[in-house]
Short mmCIF file of C-alpha atoms in Angstrom, two decimals:
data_model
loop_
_atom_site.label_atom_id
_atom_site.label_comp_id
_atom_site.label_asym_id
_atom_site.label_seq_id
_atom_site.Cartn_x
_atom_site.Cartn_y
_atom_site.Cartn_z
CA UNK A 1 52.83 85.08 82.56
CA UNK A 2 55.50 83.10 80.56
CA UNK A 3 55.67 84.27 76.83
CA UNK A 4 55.48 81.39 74.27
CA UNK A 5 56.06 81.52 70.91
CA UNK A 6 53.58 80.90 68.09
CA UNK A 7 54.11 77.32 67.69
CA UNK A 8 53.79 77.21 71.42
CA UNK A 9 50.70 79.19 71.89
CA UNK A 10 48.72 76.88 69.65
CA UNK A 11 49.91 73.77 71.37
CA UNK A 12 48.84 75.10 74.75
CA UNK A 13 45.38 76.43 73.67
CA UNK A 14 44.97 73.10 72.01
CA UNK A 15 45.93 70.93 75.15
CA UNK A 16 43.89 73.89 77.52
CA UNK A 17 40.74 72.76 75.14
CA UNK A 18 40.84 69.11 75.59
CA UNK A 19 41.76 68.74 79.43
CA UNK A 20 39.12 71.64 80.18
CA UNK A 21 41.62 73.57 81.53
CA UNK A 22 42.54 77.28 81.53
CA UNK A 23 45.06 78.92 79.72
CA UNK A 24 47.19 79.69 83.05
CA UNK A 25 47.07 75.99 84.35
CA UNK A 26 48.43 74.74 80.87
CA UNK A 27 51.00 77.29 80.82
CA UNK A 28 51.59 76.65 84.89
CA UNK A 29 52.52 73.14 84.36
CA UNK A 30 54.79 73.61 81.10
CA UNK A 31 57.04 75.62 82.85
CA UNK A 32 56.81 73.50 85.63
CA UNK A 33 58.26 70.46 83.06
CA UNK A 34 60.31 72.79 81.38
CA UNK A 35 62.26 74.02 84.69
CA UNK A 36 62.38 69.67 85.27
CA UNK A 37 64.49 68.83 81.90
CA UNK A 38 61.50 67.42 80.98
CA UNK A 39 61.41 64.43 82.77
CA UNK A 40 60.07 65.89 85.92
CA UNK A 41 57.80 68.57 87.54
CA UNK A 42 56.89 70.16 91.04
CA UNK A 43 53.16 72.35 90.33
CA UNK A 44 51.01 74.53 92.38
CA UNK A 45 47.63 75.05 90.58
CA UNK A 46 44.72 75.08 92.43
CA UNK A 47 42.98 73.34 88.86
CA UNK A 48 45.10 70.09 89.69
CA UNK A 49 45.03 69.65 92.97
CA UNK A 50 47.05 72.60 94.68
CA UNK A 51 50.69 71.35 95.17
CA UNK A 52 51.65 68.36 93.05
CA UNK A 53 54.81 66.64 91.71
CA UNK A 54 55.14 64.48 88.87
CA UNK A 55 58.24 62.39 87.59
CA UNK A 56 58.40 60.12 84.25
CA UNK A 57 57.58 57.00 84.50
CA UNK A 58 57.66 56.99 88.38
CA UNK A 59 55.32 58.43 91.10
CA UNK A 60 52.64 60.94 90.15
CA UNK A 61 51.54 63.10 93.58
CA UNK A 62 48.82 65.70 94.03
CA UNK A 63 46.89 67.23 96.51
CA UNK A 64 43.91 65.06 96.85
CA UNK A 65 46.19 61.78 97.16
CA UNK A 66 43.03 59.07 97.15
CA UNK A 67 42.03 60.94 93.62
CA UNK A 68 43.35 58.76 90.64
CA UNK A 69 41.64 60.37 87.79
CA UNK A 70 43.52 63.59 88.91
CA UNK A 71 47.08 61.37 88.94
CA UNK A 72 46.25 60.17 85.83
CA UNK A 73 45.35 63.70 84.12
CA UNK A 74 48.37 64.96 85.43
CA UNK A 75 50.95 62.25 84.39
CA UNK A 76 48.90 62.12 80.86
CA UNK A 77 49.01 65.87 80.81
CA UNK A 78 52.84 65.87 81.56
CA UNK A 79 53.54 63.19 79.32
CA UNK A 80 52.35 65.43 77.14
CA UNK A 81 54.02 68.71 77.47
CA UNK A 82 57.26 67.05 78.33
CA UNK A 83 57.16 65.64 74.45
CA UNK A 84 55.78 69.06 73.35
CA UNK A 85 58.83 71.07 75.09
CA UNK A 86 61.10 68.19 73.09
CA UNK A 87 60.18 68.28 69.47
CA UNK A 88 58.85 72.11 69.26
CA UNK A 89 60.13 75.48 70.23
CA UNK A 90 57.96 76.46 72.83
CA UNK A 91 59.54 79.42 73.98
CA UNK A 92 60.86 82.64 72.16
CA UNK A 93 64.66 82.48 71.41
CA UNK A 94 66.67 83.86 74.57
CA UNK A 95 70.17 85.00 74.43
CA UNK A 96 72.83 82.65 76.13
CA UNK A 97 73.52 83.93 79.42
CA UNK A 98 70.01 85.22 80.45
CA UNK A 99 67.00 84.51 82.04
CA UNK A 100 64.81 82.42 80.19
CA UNK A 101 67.20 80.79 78.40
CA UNK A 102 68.10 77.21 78.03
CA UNK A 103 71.50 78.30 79.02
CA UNK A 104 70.54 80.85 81.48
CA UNK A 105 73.61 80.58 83.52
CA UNK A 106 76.68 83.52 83.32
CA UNK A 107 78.16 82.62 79.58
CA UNK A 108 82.08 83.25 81.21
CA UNK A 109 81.26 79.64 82.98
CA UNK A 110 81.14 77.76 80.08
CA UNK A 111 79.53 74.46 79.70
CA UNK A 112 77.88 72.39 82.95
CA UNK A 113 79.03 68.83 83.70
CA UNK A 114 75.59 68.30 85.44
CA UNK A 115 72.65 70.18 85.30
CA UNK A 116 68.58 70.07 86.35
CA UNK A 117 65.79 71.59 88.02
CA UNK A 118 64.25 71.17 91.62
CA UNK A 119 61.38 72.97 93.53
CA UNK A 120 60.93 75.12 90.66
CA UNK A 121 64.34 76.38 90.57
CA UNK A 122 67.32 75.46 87.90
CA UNK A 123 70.72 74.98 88.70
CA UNK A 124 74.19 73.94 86.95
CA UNK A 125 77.19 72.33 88.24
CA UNK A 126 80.71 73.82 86.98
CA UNK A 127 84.30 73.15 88.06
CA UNK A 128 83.86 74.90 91.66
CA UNK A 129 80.85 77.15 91.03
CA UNK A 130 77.69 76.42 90.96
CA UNK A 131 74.53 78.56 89.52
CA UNK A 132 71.28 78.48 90.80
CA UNK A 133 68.13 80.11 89.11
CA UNK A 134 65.28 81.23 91.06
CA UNK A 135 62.35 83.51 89.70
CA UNK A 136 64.03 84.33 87.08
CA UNK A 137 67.10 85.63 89.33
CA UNK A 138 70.54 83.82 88.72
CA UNK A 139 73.12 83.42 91.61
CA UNK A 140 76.25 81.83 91.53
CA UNK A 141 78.15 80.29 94.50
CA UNK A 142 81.56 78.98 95.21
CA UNK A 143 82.09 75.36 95.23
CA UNK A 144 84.56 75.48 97.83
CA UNK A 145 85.72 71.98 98.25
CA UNK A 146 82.87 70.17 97.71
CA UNK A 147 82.18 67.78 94.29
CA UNK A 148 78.79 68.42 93.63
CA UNK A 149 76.76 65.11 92.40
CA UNK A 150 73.42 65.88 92.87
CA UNK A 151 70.47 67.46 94.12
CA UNK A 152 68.61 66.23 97.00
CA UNK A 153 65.05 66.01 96.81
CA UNK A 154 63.02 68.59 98.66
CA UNK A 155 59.37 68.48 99.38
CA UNK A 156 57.10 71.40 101.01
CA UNK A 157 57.54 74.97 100.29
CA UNK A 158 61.16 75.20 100.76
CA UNK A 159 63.42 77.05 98.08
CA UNK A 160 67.05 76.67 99.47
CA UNK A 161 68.40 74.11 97.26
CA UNK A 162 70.26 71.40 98.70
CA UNK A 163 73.09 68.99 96.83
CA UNK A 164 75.14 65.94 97.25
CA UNK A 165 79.18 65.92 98.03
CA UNK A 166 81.36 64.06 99.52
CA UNK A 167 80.85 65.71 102.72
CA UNK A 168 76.90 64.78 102.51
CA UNK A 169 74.43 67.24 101.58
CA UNK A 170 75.04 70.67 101.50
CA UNK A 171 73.17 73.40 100.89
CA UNK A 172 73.17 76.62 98.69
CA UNK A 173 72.69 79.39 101.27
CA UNK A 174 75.76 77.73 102.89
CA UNK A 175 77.70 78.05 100.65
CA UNK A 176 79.69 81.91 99.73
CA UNK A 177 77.85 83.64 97.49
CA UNK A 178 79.78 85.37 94.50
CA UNK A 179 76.81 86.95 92.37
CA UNK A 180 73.13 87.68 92.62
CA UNK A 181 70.45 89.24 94.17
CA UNK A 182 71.84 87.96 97.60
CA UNK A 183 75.13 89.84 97.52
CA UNK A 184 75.34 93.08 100.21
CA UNK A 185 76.75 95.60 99.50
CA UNK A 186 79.96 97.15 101.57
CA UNK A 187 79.85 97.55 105.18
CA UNK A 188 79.25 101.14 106.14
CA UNK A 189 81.17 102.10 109.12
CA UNK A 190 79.17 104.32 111.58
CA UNK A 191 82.00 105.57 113.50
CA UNK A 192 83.22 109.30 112.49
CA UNK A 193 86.07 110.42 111.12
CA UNK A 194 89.36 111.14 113.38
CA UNK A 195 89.95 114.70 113.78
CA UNK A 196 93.40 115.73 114.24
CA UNK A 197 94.46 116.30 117.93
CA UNK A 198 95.89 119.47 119.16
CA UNK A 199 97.16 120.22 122.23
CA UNK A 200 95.81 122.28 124.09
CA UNK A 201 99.13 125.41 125.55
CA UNK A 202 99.91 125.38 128.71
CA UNK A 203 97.87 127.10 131.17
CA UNK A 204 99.12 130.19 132.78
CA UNK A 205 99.24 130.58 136.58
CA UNK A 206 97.00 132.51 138.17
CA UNK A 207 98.37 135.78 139.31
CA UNK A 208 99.54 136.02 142.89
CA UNK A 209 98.37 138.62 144.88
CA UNK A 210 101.42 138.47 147.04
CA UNK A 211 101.20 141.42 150.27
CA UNK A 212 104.36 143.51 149.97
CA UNK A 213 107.31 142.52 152.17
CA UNK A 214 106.45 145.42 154.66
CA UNK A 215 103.13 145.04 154.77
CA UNK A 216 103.08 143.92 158.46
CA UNK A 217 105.68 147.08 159.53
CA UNK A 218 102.75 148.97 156.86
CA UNK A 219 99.99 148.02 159.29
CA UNK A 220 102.17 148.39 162.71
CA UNK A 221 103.04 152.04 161.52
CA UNK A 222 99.56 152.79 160.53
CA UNK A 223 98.76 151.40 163.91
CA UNK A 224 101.38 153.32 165.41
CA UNK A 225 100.08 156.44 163.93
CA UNK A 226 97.08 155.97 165.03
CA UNK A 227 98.27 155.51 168.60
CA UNK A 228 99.60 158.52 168.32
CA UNK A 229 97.03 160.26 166.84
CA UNK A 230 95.10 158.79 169.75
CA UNK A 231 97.27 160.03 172.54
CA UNK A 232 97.85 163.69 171.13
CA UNK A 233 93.49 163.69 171.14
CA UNK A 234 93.57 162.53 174.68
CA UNK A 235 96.70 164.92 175.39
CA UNK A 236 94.93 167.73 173.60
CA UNK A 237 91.55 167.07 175.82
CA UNK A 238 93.43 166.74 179.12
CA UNK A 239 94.95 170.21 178.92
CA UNK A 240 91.71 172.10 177.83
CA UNK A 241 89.96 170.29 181.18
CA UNK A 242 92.76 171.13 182.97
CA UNK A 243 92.58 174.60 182.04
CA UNK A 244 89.03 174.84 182.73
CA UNK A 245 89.33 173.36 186.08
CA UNK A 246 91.96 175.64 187.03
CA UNK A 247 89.91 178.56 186.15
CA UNK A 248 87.09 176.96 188.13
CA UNK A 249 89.49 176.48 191.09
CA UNK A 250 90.48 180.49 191.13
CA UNK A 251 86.92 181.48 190.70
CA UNK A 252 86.73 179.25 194.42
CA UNK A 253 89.55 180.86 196.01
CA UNK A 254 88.95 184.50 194.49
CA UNK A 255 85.24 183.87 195.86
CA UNK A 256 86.90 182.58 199.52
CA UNK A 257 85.69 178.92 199.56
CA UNK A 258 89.41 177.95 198.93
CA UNK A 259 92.54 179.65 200.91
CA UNK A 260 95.65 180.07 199.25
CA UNK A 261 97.22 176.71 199.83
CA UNK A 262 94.48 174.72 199.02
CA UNK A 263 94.33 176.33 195.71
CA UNK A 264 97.92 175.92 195.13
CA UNK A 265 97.80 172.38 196.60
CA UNK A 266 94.84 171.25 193.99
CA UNK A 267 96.98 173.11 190.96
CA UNK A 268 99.74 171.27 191.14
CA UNK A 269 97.14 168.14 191.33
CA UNK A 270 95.92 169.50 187.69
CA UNK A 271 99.00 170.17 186.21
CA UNK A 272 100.29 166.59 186.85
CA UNK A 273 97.82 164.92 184.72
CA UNK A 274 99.29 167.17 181.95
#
């Protein structure tokens, strides 16, 4: 809850007493004509009404819209804190340049050319900035090209401020933000680092496993060889059947089944073959 100082705790637990209100409610609505310059409010306390706005001498709204006792507590009961917040020092002393203060704006910007309060918010008008104060949070913003000349009214629940130019209204969350709690911090990148590139060497070529120049005569010799290997085995077995035939055929003739020519004849038969 807002602090007050002594002077203001006294008014505000004397006004609580005689409007048979709480504490809260009392303290509720002075900020509420505090953050207004005084001359205006915009309330939500469920003692007077839920939402509510009040303005001097002009139109006082509440919930219950048919209710004009409530209207007329309210506008009596911000009559009276509005004179209360102008002749008495309500609040503790705040330091220049922070929240709370009367000049709660960034002290670098110097004096406003137009200041207020709207939706519960404050804001001040400088030579291409403008600050904004919301809960207690300040943000400034960049003019751009716009000459600011007002605030537009706003009703409901919203809390993006929106001002006059000469380009119509414009509004605060469209405008670039240079300070406050709205300001993001640097974009990460996500992508990694580049690692240096190396080449990979040349490959080497597989070895060849070329046949040597002779391998075909190789293979005809072997297979040469082997021919002959062959044919001195078939020579070899000739000759021992030869031989054994031969001593078969004398056994004949020595026995008399074959005369002397016919032996002779067959021999020479045998010994061709050799």
């Amino acid at each position: 809850m807002q602090k007050l100082s002594n002077v203001g705790e006294n008014i505000v637990n004397g006004i609580a007493s005689r409007y048979g209100l709480s504490y809260g409610a009392v303290v509720h609505m002075l900020v509420a004509v505090n953050n207004g310059g005084g001359t205006m409010a915009q309330f939500n306390c469920p003692e007077l009404g839920g939402s509510g706005q009040w303005m001097r001498g002009g139109m006082t709204m509440v919930g219950d819209m048919f209710n004009n006792g409530l209207k007329n507590t309210v506008n009596n009961l911000c009559g009276e804190l509005a004179n209360a917040l102008a002749n008495n020092q309500m609040f503790p002393v705040v330091p220049a340049g922070t929240p709370g203060s009367n000049q709660w704006w960034p002290a670098e910007l110097g004096s406003p050319f137009s200041s207020g309060a709207q939706n519960n918010s404050r804001y001040a008008v400088f030579p291409n900035r403008l600050a904004v104060e919301l809960n207690g949070q300040v943000s400034v913003y960049d003019t751009l090209n716009h000459n600011i000349g007002g605030v537009s009214q706003q009703q409901g629940n919203n809390q993006t401020l929106t001002f006059t130019s000469q380009f119509g209204n414009i509004a605060t969350n469209n405008l670039p933000l240079i300070s406050g709690p709205g300001m993001q911090p640097p974009a990460q990148t996500n992508f990694a680092q580049p690692t240096e590139f190396k080449q990979a060497p040349p490959s080497q070529p597989a070895p060849q496993n070329n046949p040597p120049a002779n391998h075909s005569n190789a293979n005809s010799g072997n297979s040469n060889t082997a021919s002959n290997n062959s044919n001195t085995s078939n020579t070899n077995y000739d000759v021992n059947q030869t031989l054994d035939l031969l001593g078969k055929l004398a056994q004949l003739r020595d026995a008399g089944a074959l005369s002397e020519d016919e032996f002779n004849t067959k021999k020479a038969q045998l010994l061709s073959r050799i």
